[in-house]
Every structure is written in structure tokens, then in C-alpha cells.
CSV table of C-alpha atoms in Angstrom, one decimal:
chain,number,residue,atom,x,y,z
A,13,MET,CA,-20.8,-13.0,-3.2
A,14,ASP,CA,-16.9,-13.7,-2.4
A,15,THR,CA,-14.3,-12.6,-3.5
A,16,LEU,CA,-13.8,-15.6,-5.9
A,17,GLU,CA,-17.1,-15.7,-7.4
A,18,VAL,CA,-16.2,-11.7,-8.0
A,19,ILE,CA,-13.3,-12.5,-9.6
A,20,ASN,CA,-14.7,-15.4,-11.7
A,21,LYS,CA,-17.0,-13.2,-12.8
A,22,ARG,CA,-15.2,-11.0,-14.0
A,23,LYS,CA,-15.4,-10.2,-18.1
A,24,SER,CA,-15.1,-7.7,-20.8
A,25,VAL,CA,-18.5,-6.1,-21.3
A,26,ARG,CA,-19.0,-4.0,-24.6
A,27,ASN,CA,-22.3,-3.5,-24.5
A,28,TYR,CA,-23.3,-1.3,-21.9
A,29,LEU,CA,-27.8,-0.4,-21.8
A,30,LYS,CA,-28.9,2.8,-20.9
A,31,THR,CA,-29.3,2.9,-17.5
A,32,LYS,CA,-27.0,5.7,-15.4
A,33,VAL,CA,-24.4,3.8,-13.1
A,34,ASP,CA,-26.0,5.1,-9.3
A,35,GLU,CA,-24.5,7.9,-8.3
A,36,LYS,CA,-24.1,6.0,-4.6
A,37,ASP,CA,-23.2,2.7,-6.3
A,38,LEU,CA,-20.5,5.3,-8.4
A,39,LYS,CA,-18.9,7.1,-5.7
A,40,ILE,CA,-18.6,3.7,-3.4
A,41,ILE,CA,-16.9,1.5,-6.7
A,42,ALA,CA,-14.5,5.5,-6.7
A,43,GLU,CA,-13.2,4.8,-3.5
A,44,THR,CA,-12.3,1.1,-3.8
A,45,GLY,CA,-10.0,2.6,-6.1
A,46,LYS,CA,-8.0,4.2,-3.1
A,47,LYS,CA,-7.1,1.7,-1.6
A,48,ALA,CA,-5.0,-0.7,-3.8
A,49,PRO,CA,-1.3,-0.9,-3.3
A,50,LYS,CA,0.7,2.2,-4.5
A,51,ALA,CA,4.0,3.5,-5.5
A,52,GLY,CA,3.1,7.1,-5.5
A,53,GLU,CA,1.1,9.4,-6.8
A,54,PHE,CA,-2.1,9.4,-9.4
A,55,HIS,CA,-6.0,10.7,-10.3
A,56,ILE,CA,-9.2,8.7,-10.6
A,57,THR,CA,-11.6,11.5,-12.5
A,58,VAL,CA,-15.4,9.8,-12.2
A,59,VAL,CA,-17.6,11.0,-15.9
A,60,SER,CA,-21.1,10.3,-16.4
A,61,ASN,CA,-21.6,13.5,-18.2
A,62,GLU,CA,-23.2,11.9,-21.5
A,63,GLU,CA,-21.8,15.0,-23.7
A,64,ILE,CA,-18.7,14.6,-21.7
A,65,LEU,CA,-18.4,10.7,-22.7
A,66,LYS,CA,-19.8,11.4,-26.0
A,67,LYS,CA,-16.2,13.3,-26.5
A,68,ILE,CA,-14.2,11.5,-25.2
A,69,ASP,CA,-15.6,8.7,-26.9
A,70,GLU,CA,-15.2,10.2,-30.5
A,71,LEU,CA,-10.9,11.6,-29.4
A,72,SER,CA,-10.7,8.2,-28.5
A,73,LEU,CA,-11.5,7.1,-32.2
A,74,LYS,CA,-9.6,10.0,-33.9
A,75,GLY,CA,-6.7,9.2,-31.1
A,76,MET,CA,-6.5,5.3,-32.8
A,77,LYS,CA,-7.7,6.5,-36.2
A,78,ASN,CA,-3.6,8.4,-36.1
A,79,SER,CA,-2.0,6.0,-33.7
A,80,GLY,CA,0.1,4.4,-35.8
A,81,ASN,CA,-0.5,0.7,-35.0
A,82,ASP,CA,-2.3,-1.6,-37.6
A,83,PHE,CA,-5.0,-3.7,-35.4
A,84,LEU,CA,-5.9,0.1,-33.6
A,85,ILE,CA,-6.6,1.6,-37.1
A,86,GLU,CA,-8.6,-0.8,-38.6
A,87,ARG,CA,-10.3,-1.3,-35.4
A,88,ALA,CA,-11.3,2.4,-35.6
A,89,GLU,CA,-12.4,1.7,-39.6
A,90,THR,CA,-15.1,-1.1,-38.3
A,91,PRO,CA,-18.6,0.5,-39.1
A,92,GLY,CA,-20.1,1.4,-35.4
A,93,TYR,CA,-17.7,0.8,-33.3
A,94,HIS,CA,-17.0,2.9,-30.2
A,95,PRO,CA,-14.2,2.9,-28.1
A,96,LEU,CA,-16.5,3.3,-24.8
A,97,TYR,CA,-19.0,0.6,-25.8
A,98,ASP,CA,-21.8,3.6,-25.1
A,99,THR,CA,-21.0,3.3,-21.4
A,100,PRO,CA,-22.8,5.1,-19.1
A,101,ALA,CA,-19.6,5.4,-16.7
A,102,LEU,CA,-16.3,6.1,-17.0
A,103,ILE,CA,-13.6,5.7,-14.9
A,104,ILE,CA,-9.4,7.4,-15.7
A,105,PHE,CA,-6.8,6.7,-13.6
A,106,SER,CA,-3.4,9.3,-14.4
A,107,ALA,CA,-0.2,9.2,-12.8
A,108,PRO,CA,2.5,12.4,-13.1
A,109,ASP,CA,5.1,11.8,-15.2
A,110,GLU,CA,7.8,11.1,-13.0
A,111,ASN,CA,6.2,8.9,-11.0
A,112,VAL,CA,7.5,5.3,-12.9
A,113,TYR,CA,5.4,3.3,-11.4
A,114,GLY,CA,2.1,5.3,-12.8
A,115,GLY,CA,1.3,1.9,-14.7
A,116,LEU,CA,1.3,-0.4,-11.8
A,117,THR,CA,-0.3,2.5,-9.7
A,118,THR,CA,-3.4,3.0,-11.5
A,119,SER,CA,-3.5,-0.4,-12.5
A,120,ALA,CA,-3.9,-1.9,-9.4
A,121,ALA,CA,-6.4,0.4,-9.1
A,122,ALA,CA,-8.7,-0.3,-12.3
A,123,GLU,CA,-8.6,-3.5,-10.8
A,124,ASN,CA,-10.2,-2.6,-7.6
A,125,VAL,CA,-12.5,-0.7,-9.0
A,126,VAL,CA,-13.4,-3.6,-12.0
A,127,LEU,CA,-14.1,-6.0,-8.8
A,128,ALA,CA,-15.9,-3.7,-6.8
A,129,ALA,CA,-18.2,-3.0,-9.7
A,130,ILE,CA,-18.5,-6.2,-9.6
A,131,SER,CA,-19.6,-7.0,-6.2
A,132,LEU,CA,-22.2,-4.3,-7.3
A,133,ASP,CA,-23.7,-6.2,-10.1
A,134,TYR,CA,-22.5,-4.1,-13.2
A,135,GLY,CA,-19.9,-4.8,-15.5
A,136,THR,CA,-16.8,-3.5,-16.4
A,137,CYS,CA,-14.4,-3.0,-19.4
A,138,TYR,CA,-10.1,-2.5,-18.5
A,139,LEU,CA,-10.2,0.3,-21.1
A,140,ILE,CA,-6.5,1.1,-22.8
A,141,SER,CA,-8.1,3.2,-25.9
A,142,PRO,CA,-9.5,5.9,-23.5
A,143,THR,CA,-5.9,7.0,-23.2
A,144,LEU,CA,-5.4,7.7,-27.2
A,145,ALA,CA,-8.0,11.0,-26.8
A,146,PHE,CA,-5.4,12.5,-25.2
A,147,THR,CA,-2.9,11.9,-28.4
A,148,THR,CA,-5.4,14.7,-30.0
A,149,PRO,CA,-4.4,18.3,-30.6
A,150,GLU,CA,-7.8,18.5,-28.1
A,151,ARG,CA,-5.2,16.9,-25.4
A,152,SER,CA,-5.8,20.3,-23.3
A,153,GLU,CA,-9.4,21.4,-23.5
A,154,LEU,CA,-9.9,17.4,-22.4
A,155,ILE,CA,-7.0,18.2,-19.6
A,156,LYS,CA,-9.2,20.8,-18.7
A,157,THR,CA,-12.5,19.5,-19.2
A,158,LEU,CA,-12.1,16.7,-16.7
A,159,GLN,CA,-9.8,18.6,-14.7
A,160,ILE,CA,-6.9,16.5,-14.8
A,161,PRO,CA,-4.3,17.6,-12.7
A,162,ASP,CA,-1.6,19.9,-13.8
A,163,ASN,CA,1.1,17.1,-15.5
A,164,PHE,CA,-0.7,14.0,-14.2
A,165,ASN,CA,-1.0,11.5,-18.0
A,166,PRO,CA,-4.9,9.3,-18.2
A,167,ILE,CA,-3.4,5.9,-17.7
A,168,CYS,CA,-6.1,3.3,-17.6
A,169,ALA,CA,-9.6,3.4,-17.7
A,170,VAL,CA,-12.4,0.9,-16.4
A,171,SER,CA,-16.1,1.7,-18.3
A,172,ILE,CA,-19.3,0.5,-15.8
A,173,GLY,CA,-23.0,0.0,-16.8
A,174,LYS,CA,-25.6,-2.6,-16.6
A,175,GLU,CA,-24.8,-5.1,-19.3
A,176,GLY,CA,-26.9,-5.0,-22.0
A,177,GLU,CA,-27.3,-7.9,-24.8
A,178,SER,CA,-24.3,-8.5,-26.8
A,179,GLU,CA,-21.9,-11.4,-28.8
A,180,ASP,CA,-21.2,-14.5,-27.7
A,181,ILE,CA,-18.0,-13.1,-25.4
A,182,PRO,CA,-15.7,-15.6,-26.3
A,183,SER,CA,-14.6,-17.3,-22.8
A,184,GLN,CA,-11.6,-16.5,-21.9
A,185,GLU,CA,-8.4,-18.4,-23.1
A,186,GLU,CA,-7.0,-21.1,-20.5
A,187,ILE,CA,-3.3,-20.5,-20.9
A,188,ASN,CA,-0.8,-22.1,-18.8
A,189,ASN,CA,0.9,-19.6,-17.6
A,190,ILE,CA,1.6,-20.8,-13.8
A,191,ASN,CA,4.6,-22.8,-12.7
A,192,TYR,CA,5.4,-23.8,-8.6
A,193,VAL,CA,8.3,-24.0,-7.0
A,194,LYS,CA,8.1,-26.0,-3.7
């Protein structure tokens, strides 16, 4: 699959098979995050432990419910909703507070990971909701469990796994947001 095919194949997968992501593939995928353009420090945390994923899911849901954001609260109260979509692997991207470009750097790394995973026939979803797990009182314990460096804060995440059966995923809205200056 060439680069343009990979980019055009990208979609947000919200249902995964229970199949674990091959450890060799997961390492290849995670390593691509280090190749992204960067401005300042960032950190990549790869999580495939089922118990820890379940804990992040629970805390993300708790964070959503306490976020004060009507959309997130409504989503979190949907019966059976799981912010991690039962993913078998999650990659969390963190940066220190003093890196004002941390969001840009981690998003660039996340996109590399997304494209690499797709090229290896995995489904992905770029996620912000797992960062809400770190707004709960359990934050310190979770940071320690995930071995996220001191003073680094999770900014985004990518779920990875083999795509399961799902409801029709709406195609991306065609938007007119490009202009060419010649």
C-alpha cells in the first residue's frame, strides 16, 4: 500500500476484535512516532495490558462525566459507552507543560503512528478522551503505573487493533477548506 492509499484508507475505528496487536507490529508502529517532526520533548507510552486498559477506560469515563462539557457528559452517559472502544492497544502521547508546542508535536507523532498501523492492516482512532483519565483523583497512581515521566501530561492517544464489525461509519464530510495562491 503506498502512502496516499494509507492516508485515504484512514478512518476512526470504534470497534475492535478481541485479538491482541502483534508485539512486533506494535513496536514498529510505536517507533514511527519518534520519526515525526518535533518541537521540544515528548514521550510515547504503549499500553497493551488488559487490566490497565480497562482502568484507563473507567477513569476516562469518570473524567468525561465530571468534565463540565455537555457533549462529553452526554456521551459518557450513553449506555454501554466505552471511551477506549475496547481497544487491545493504546498509545499515549505526553509532553511537559513547559513545551508550548507539545500538542503539535504529540499530534504529529500520533499521525505517524496512525499511518503506520494502517499500513500494517490495523484500525485506529485518534483520541483525546483518554486524557480525561488524568483529570481524576487517581491521576498520580495512573501516571506512576504508566511510567509517564515527571511533569509530562498526556495530550492525545491512538487506539490500535483489528477492526471489528461496526455500525456504518459515516464518511468524512467533504469540506471546502483549501485555497491555492498562485
